[in-house]
Amino acid sequence: MSFQMKRNFNQMIASIFIKVVKIFLVSSLLFGLSGCFTASPDDDRMPQGRPASWEYSLPGGFDRGGLR
C-alpha cells in the first residue's frame, strides 16, 4: 500500500468517525429536548399524610392476633 493510499484511507476513516460523532451529539440533544421528563412541581408531595394501616403488618395479619 502506498503512502497516498494510506493517507486517503485514514482521511476516510476520520471522516466517517466525525459523522458518527455528529449524529450521536445531535440525537442526544434532540432526546434531551424532547420533553420526556414531565414532572410537575406538585409531584414532590406525598399522596398520604400517614402510612396505611396495612403497611407495617405481617402477611396474614399474624401481628394482630392471627387469623379470625
PDB file of C-alpha atoms in Angstrom:
ATOM      1  CA  MET A   1       0.000   0.000   0.000  1.00  0.00           C
ATOM      2  CA  SER A   2       1.437   3.343  -0.988  1.00  0.00           C
ATOM      3  CA  PHE A   3       1.662   6.382   1.247  1.00  0.00           C
ATOM      4  CA  GLN A   4      -1.059   8.179  -0.708  1.00  0.00           C
ATOM      5  CA  MET A   5      -3.481   5.247  -0.359  1.00  0.00           C
ATOM      6  CA  LYS A   6      -2.852   5.042   3.413  1.00  0.00           C
ATOM      7  CA  ARG A   7      -3.438   8.765   3.721  1.00  0.00           C
ATOM      8  CA  ASN A   8      -6.725   8.579   1.766  1.00  0.00           C
ATOM      9  CA  PHE A   9      -7.860   5.603   3.844  1.00  0.00           C
ATOM     10  CA  ASN A  10      -7.081   7.410   7.117  1.00  0.00           C
ATOM     11  CA  GLN A  11      -8.940  10.502   5.931  1.00  0.00           C
ATOM     12  CA  MET A  12     -11.945   8.377   5.003  1.00  0.00           C
ATOM     13  CA  ILE A  13     -11.983   6.678   8.419  1.00  0.00           C
ATOM     14  CA  ALA A  14     -11.637  10.049  10.181  1.00  0.00           C
ATOM     15  CA  SER A  15     -14.484  11.476   8.094  1.00  0.00           C
ATOM     16  CA  ILE A  16     -16.775   8.554   8.976  1.00  0.00           C
ATOM     17  CA  PHE A  17     -15.867   8.843  12.661  1.00  0.00           C
ATOM     18  CA  ILE A  18     -16.632  12.581  12.706  1.00  0.00           C
ATOM     19  CA  LYS A  19     -20.002  11.967  11.024  1.00  0.00           C
ATOM     20  CA  VAL A  20     -20.907   9.290  13.587  1.00  0.00           C
ATOM     21  CA  VAL A  21     -19.953  11.607  16.461  1.00  0.00           C
ATOM     22  CA  LYS A  22     -22.046  14.428  14.969  1.00  0.00           C
ATOM     23  CA  ILE A  23     -25.068  12.138  14.573  1.00  0.00           C
ATOM     24  CA  PHE A  24     -24.679  10.958  18.182  1.00  0.00           C
ATOM     25  CA  LEU A  25     -24.433  14.520  19.519  1.00  0.00           C
ATOM     26  CA  VAL A  26     -27.428  15.749  17.537  1.00  0.00           C
ATOM     27  CA  SER A  27     -29.574  12.776  18.547  1.00  0.00           C
ATOM     28  CA  SER A  28     -28.555  13.226  22.199  1.00  0.00           C
ATOM     29  CA  LEU A  29     -29.512  16.891  22.043  1.00  0.00           C
ATOM     30  CA  LEU A  30     -32.865  16.112  20.439  1.00  0.00           C
ATOM     31  CA  PHE A  31     -33.585  13.411  23.014  1.00  0.00           C
ATOM     32  CA  GLY A  32     -32.707  15.813  25.814  1.00  0.00           C
ATOM     33  CA  LEU A  33     -35.039  18.480  24.467  1.00  0.00           C
ATOM     34  CA  SER A  34     -37.880  16.121  23.582  1.00  0.00           C
ATOM     35  CA  GLY A  35     -39.738  16.604  26.848  1.00  0.00           C
ATOM     36  CA  CYS A  36     -39.552  13.027  28.055  1.00  0.00           C
ATOM     37  CA  PHE A  37     -39.374  14.256  31.665  1.00  0.00           C
ATOM     38  CA  THR A  38     -42.783  15.634  32.602  1.00  0.00           C
ATOM     39  CA  ALA A  39     -42.678  16.039  36.379  1.00  0.00           C
ATOM     40  CA  SER A  40     -44.729  18.911  37.705  1.00  0.00           C
ATOM     41  CA  PRO A  41     -43.942  20.931  40.843  1.00  0.00           C
ATOM     42  CA  ASP A  42     -46.743  19.091  42.671  1.00  0.00           C
ATOM     43  CA  ASP A  43     -45.109  15.676  42.193  1.00  0.00           C
ATOM     44  CA  ASP A  44     -42.863  16.038  45.234  1.00  0.00           C
ATOM     45  CA  ARG A  45     -45.766  15.855  47.678  1.00  0.00           C
ATOM     46  CA  MET A  46     -46.689  12.565  49.321  1.00  0.00           C
ATOM     47  CA  PRO A  47     -50.169  11.323  48.383  1.00  0.00           C
ATOM     48  CA  GLN A  48     -50.971  10.496  52.016  1.00  0.00           C
ATOM     49  CA  GLY A  49     -50.126  12.073  55.333  1.00  0.00           C
ATOM     50  CA  ARG A  50     -49.503   8.831  57.244  1.00  0.00           C
ATOM     51  CA  PRO A  51     -48.849   5.197  56.358  1.00  0.00           C
ATOM     52  CA  ALA A  52     -51.777   2.949  55.558  1.00  0.00           C
ATOM     53  CA  SER A  53     -52.981   0.555  58.257  1.00  0.00           C
ATOM     54  CA  TRP A  54     -51.540  -2.496  56.495  1.00  0.00           C
ATOM     55  CA  GLU A  55     -48.047  -1.141  55.750  1.00  0.00           C
ATOM     56  CA  TYR A  56     -46.354  -2.293  58.957  1.00  0.00           C
ATOM     57  CA  SER A  57     -48.220  -5.577  59.415  1.00  0.00           C
ATOM     58  CA  LEU A  58     -47.066  -9.108  58.687  1.00  0.00           C
ATOM     59  CA  PRO A  59     -48.699 -11.102  55.905  1.00  0.00           C
ATOM     60  CA  GLY A  60     -51.895 -12.815  57.008  1.00  0.00           C
ATOM     61  CA  GLY A  61     -52.486 -10.488  59.938  1.00  0.00           C
ATOM     62  CA  PHE A  62     -50.373 -12.571  62.355  1.00  0.00           C
ATOM     63  CA  ASP A  63     -49.128  -9.487  64.190  1.00  0.00           C
ATOM     64  CA  ARG A  64     -52.746  -8.663  65.174  1.00  0.00           C
ATOM     65  CA  GLY A  65     -53.667 -11.945  66.814  1.00  0.00           C
ATOM     66  CA  GLY A  66     -53.647 -14.377  63.918  1.00  0.00           C
ATOM     67  CA  LEU A  67     -56.490 -15.424  61.689  1.00  0.00           C
ATOM     68  CA  ARG A  68     -60.028 -14.515  62.726  1.00  0.00           C
TER      69      ARG A  68
END
